Short mmCIF file of C-alpha atoms in Angstrom, two decimals:
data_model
loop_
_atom_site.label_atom_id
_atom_site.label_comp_id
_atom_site.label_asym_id
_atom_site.label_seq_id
_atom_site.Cartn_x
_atom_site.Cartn_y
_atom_site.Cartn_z
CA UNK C 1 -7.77 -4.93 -21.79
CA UNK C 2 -4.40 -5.52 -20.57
CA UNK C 3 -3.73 -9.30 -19.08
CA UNK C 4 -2.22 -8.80 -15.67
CA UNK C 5 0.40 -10.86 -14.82
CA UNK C 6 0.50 -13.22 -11.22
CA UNK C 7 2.85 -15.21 -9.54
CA UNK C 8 4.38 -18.13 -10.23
CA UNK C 9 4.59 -17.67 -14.23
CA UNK C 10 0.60 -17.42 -14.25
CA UNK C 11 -1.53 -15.26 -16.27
CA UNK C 12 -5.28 -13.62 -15.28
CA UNK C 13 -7.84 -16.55 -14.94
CA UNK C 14 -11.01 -14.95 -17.01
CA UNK C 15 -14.37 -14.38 -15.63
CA UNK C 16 -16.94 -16.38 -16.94
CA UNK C 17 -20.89 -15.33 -15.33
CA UNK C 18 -23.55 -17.96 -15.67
CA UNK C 19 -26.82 -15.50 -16.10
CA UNK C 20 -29.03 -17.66 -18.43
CA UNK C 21 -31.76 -18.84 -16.64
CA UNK C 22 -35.63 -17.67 -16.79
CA UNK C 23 -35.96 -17.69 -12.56
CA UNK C 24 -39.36 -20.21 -12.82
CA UNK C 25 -39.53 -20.25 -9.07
CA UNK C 26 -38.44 -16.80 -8.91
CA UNK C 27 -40.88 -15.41 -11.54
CA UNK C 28 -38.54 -13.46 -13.57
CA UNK C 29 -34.79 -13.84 -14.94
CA UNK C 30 -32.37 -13.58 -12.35
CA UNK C 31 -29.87 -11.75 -14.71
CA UNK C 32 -32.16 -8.13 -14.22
CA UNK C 33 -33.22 -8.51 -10.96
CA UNK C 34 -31.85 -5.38 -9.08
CA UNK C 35 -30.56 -5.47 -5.53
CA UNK C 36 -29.18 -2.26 -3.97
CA UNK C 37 -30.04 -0.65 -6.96
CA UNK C 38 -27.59 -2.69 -9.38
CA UNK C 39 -28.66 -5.97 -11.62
CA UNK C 40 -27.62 -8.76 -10.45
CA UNK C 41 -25.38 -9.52 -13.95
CA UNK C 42 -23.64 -5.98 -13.25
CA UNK C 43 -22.76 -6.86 -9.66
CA UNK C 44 -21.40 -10.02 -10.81
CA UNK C 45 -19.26 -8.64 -13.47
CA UNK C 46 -18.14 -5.96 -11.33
CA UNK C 47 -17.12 -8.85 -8.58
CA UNK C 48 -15.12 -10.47 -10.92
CA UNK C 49 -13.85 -7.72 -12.58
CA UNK C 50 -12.84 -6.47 -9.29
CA UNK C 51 -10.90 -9.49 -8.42
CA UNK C 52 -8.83 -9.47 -11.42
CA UNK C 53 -10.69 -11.63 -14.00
CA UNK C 54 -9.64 -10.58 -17.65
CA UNK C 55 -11.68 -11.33 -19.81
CA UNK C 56 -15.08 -11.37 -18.31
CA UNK C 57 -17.96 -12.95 -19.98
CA UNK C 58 -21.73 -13.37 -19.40
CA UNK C 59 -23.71 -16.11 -20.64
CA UNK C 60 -27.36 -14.66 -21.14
CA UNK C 61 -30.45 -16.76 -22.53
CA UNK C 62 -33.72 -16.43 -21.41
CA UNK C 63 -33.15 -12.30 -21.27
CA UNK C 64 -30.68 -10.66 -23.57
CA UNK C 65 -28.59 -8.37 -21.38
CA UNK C 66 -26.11 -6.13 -22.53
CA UNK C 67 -23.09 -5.25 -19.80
CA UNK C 68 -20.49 -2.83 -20.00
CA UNK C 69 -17.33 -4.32 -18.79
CA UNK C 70 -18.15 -7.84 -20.48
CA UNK C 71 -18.26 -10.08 -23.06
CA UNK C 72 -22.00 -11.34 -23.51
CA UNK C 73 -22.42 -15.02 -25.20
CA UNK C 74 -25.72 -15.93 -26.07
CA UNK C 75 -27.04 -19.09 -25.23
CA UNK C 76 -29.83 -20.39 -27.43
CA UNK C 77 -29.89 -23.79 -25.65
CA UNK C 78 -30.66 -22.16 -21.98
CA UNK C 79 -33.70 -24.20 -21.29
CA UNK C 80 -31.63 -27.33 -21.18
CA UNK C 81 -29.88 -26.06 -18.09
CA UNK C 82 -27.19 -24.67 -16.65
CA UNK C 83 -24.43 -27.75 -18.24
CA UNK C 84 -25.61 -25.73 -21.84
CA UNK C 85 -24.75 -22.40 -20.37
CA UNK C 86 -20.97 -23.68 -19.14
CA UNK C 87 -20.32 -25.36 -22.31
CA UNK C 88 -21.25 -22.28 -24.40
CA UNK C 89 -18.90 -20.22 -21.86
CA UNK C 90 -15.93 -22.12 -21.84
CA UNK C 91 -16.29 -22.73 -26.00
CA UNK C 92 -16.09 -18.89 -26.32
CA UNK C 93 -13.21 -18.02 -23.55
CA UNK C 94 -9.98 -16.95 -25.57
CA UNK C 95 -7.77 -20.00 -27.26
CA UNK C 96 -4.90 -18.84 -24.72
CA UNK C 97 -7.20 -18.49 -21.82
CA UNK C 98 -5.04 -20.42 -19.37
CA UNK C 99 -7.88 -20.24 -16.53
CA UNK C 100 -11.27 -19.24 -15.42
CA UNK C 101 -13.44 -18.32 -12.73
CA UNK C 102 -17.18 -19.60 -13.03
CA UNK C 103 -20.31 -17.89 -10.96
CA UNK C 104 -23.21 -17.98 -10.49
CA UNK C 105 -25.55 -14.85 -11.31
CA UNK C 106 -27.97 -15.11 -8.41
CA UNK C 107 -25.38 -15.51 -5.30
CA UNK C 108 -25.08 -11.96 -4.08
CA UNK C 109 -23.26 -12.45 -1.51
CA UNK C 110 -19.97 -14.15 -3.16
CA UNK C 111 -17.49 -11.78 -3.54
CA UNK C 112 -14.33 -10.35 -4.95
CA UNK C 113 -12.40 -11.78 -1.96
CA UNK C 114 -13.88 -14.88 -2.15
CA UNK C 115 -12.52 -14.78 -6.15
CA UNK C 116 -9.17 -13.89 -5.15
CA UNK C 117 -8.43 -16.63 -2.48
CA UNK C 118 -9.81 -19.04 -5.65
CA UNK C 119 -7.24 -16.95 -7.60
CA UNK C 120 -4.16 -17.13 -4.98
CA UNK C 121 -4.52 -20.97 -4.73
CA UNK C 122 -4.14 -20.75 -8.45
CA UNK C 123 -1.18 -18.56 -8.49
CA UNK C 124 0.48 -21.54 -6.04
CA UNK C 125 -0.65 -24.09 -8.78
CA UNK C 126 -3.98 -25.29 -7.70
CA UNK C 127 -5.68 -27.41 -10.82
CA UNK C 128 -9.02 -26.57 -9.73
CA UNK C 129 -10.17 -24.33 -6.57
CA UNK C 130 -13.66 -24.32 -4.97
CA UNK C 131 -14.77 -22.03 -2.65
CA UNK C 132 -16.11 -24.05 0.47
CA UNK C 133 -18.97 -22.96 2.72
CA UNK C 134 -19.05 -24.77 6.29
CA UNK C 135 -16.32 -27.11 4.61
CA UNK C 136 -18.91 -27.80 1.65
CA UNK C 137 -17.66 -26.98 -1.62
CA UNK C 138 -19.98 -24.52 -3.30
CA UNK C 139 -19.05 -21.88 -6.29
CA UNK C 140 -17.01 -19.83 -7.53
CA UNK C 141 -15.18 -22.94 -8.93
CA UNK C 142 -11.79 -21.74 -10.47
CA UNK C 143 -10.56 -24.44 -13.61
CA UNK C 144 -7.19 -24.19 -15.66
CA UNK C 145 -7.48 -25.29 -19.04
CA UNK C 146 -6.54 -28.45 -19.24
CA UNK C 147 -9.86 -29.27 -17.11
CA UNK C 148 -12.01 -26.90 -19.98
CA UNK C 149 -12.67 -29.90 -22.54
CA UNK C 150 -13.53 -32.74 -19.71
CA UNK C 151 -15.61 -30.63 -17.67
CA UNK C 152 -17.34 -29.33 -20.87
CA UNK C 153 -18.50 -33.19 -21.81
CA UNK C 154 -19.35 -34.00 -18.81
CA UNK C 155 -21.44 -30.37 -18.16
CA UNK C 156 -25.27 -31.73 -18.92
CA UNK C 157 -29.00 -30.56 -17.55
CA UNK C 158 -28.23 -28.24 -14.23
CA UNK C 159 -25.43 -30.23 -13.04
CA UNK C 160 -22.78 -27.70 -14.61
CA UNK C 161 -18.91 -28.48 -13.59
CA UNK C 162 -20.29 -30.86 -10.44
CA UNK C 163 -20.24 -34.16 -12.33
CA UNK C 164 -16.50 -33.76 -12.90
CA UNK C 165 -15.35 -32.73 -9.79
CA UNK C 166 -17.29 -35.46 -7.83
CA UNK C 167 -15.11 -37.60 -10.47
CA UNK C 168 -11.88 -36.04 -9.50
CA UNK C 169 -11.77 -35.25 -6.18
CA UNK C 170 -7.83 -35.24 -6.15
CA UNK C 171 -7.09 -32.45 -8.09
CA UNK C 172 -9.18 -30.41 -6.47
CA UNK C 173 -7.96 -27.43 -3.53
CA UNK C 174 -10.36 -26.27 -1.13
CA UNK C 175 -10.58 -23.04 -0.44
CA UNK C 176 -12.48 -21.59 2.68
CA UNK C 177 -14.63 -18.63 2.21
CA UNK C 178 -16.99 -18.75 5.28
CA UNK C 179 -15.24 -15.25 6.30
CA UNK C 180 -15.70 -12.83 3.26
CA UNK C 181 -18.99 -14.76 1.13
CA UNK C 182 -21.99 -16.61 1.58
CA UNK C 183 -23.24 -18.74 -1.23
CA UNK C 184 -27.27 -17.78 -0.95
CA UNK C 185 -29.01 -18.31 -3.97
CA UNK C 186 -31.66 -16.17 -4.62
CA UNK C 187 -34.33 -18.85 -6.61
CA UNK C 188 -37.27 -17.76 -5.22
CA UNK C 189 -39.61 -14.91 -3.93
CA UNK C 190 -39.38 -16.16 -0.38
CA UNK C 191 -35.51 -15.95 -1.10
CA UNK C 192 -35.32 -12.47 -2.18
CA UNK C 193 -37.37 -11.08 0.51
CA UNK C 194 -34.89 -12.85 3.02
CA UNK C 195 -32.06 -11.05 1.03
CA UNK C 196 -33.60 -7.81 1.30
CA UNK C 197 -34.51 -7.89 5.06
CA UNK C 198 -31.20 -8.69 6.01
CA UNK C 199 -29.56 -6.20 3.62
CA UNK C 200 -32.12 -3.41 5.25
CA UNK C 201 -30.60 -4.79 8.87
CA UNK C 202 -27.33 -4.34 7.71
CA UNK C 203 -27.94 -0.72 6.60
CA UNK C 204 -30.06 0.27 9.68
CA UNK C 205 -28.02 1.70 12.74
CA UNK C 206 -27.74 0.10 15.84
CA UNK C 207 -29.59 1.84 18.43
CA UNK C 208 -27.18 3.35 21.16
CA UNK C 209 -26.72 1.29 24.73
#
């Protein structure tokens, strides 16, 4: 795939999709789940695909997946949470791989435009960008490299990339995405059916005044 170029002297962040969890409280992996009649691992590929992300890659565990448009990592260690998942991602991105985007499989309502305001703030030299909800930071988290190593040590049990950015708080640019994303989770039944009701709202027409 060709790298596309951005401003500033900056090359394509990858994509790198966190999909290796079993869904306990959900009762199934989140990676398969379909909503609107697309897994949840394909609609996040295609989100960060669509954003500009080159490469993309999927960390799978507790259900092997295969994607078209990705680069699927297994992660035999998936059980010890999501730090295992983010360590096996950002061990496999390409040695040149000067930045990447990290999200989370079961938030179907981040999207491309949320990634690209991440990916502006790192065309005008952000270190790290987080997407903030309500003025709380939330994911997509965008890192540059020299943040992979650090954030990888410090990346245990389900606390993925927060330890280090509660740590260093200064390098980090806030990025508002209350207008274009939503940072739902889907981790349980009661979760999905709240997803699906509103998704059948926003589908139904309004009845005429």
């Amino acid at each position: 795939m060709t790298v596309r170029s951005f401003g500033h002297g900056a090359e394509s962040p990858a994509g790198l999709l966190l999909a290796a969890g079993e869904g306990r409280r959900l009762g199934r992996p989140k990676a398969t789940l379909e909503l609107d009649g697309e897994r949840l691992v394909d609609r996040g590929v295609r989100m960060l695909r669509d954003a500009g992300c080159s490469p993309v890659l999927v960390v799978a565990g507790a259900e092997p997946v295969e994607v078209i448009g990705a680069v699927v990592v297994p992660n035999a260690d998936w059980r010890v949470g999501m730090g295992s998942s983010l360590r096996a991602g950002l061990a496999a991105l390409p040695p040149a791989c000067p930045a990447v985007v990290v999200a989370l499989v079961d938030q179907p309502l981040v999207t491309s435009a949320a990634v690209t305001r991440l990916i502006t703030a790192y065309e005008e030299g952000a270190e790290i960008a987080v997407a903030t909800y309500g003025g709380a930071p939330r994911n997509p988290v965008l890192l540059r490299a020299g943040h992979f190593a650090a954030v990888a040590e410090t990346a245990v049990g389900d606390t993925g990339a927060r330890a280090y950015l509660r740590a260093h708080p200064d390098r980090i640019t806030h990025v508002p995405c209350d207008d274009v994303a939503a940072p739902d989770d889907i981790d349980t039944p009661d979760d999905l059916l709240s997803y699906e009701r509103d998704a059948f709202s926003r589908r139904s027409p309004r009845p005429r005044s």
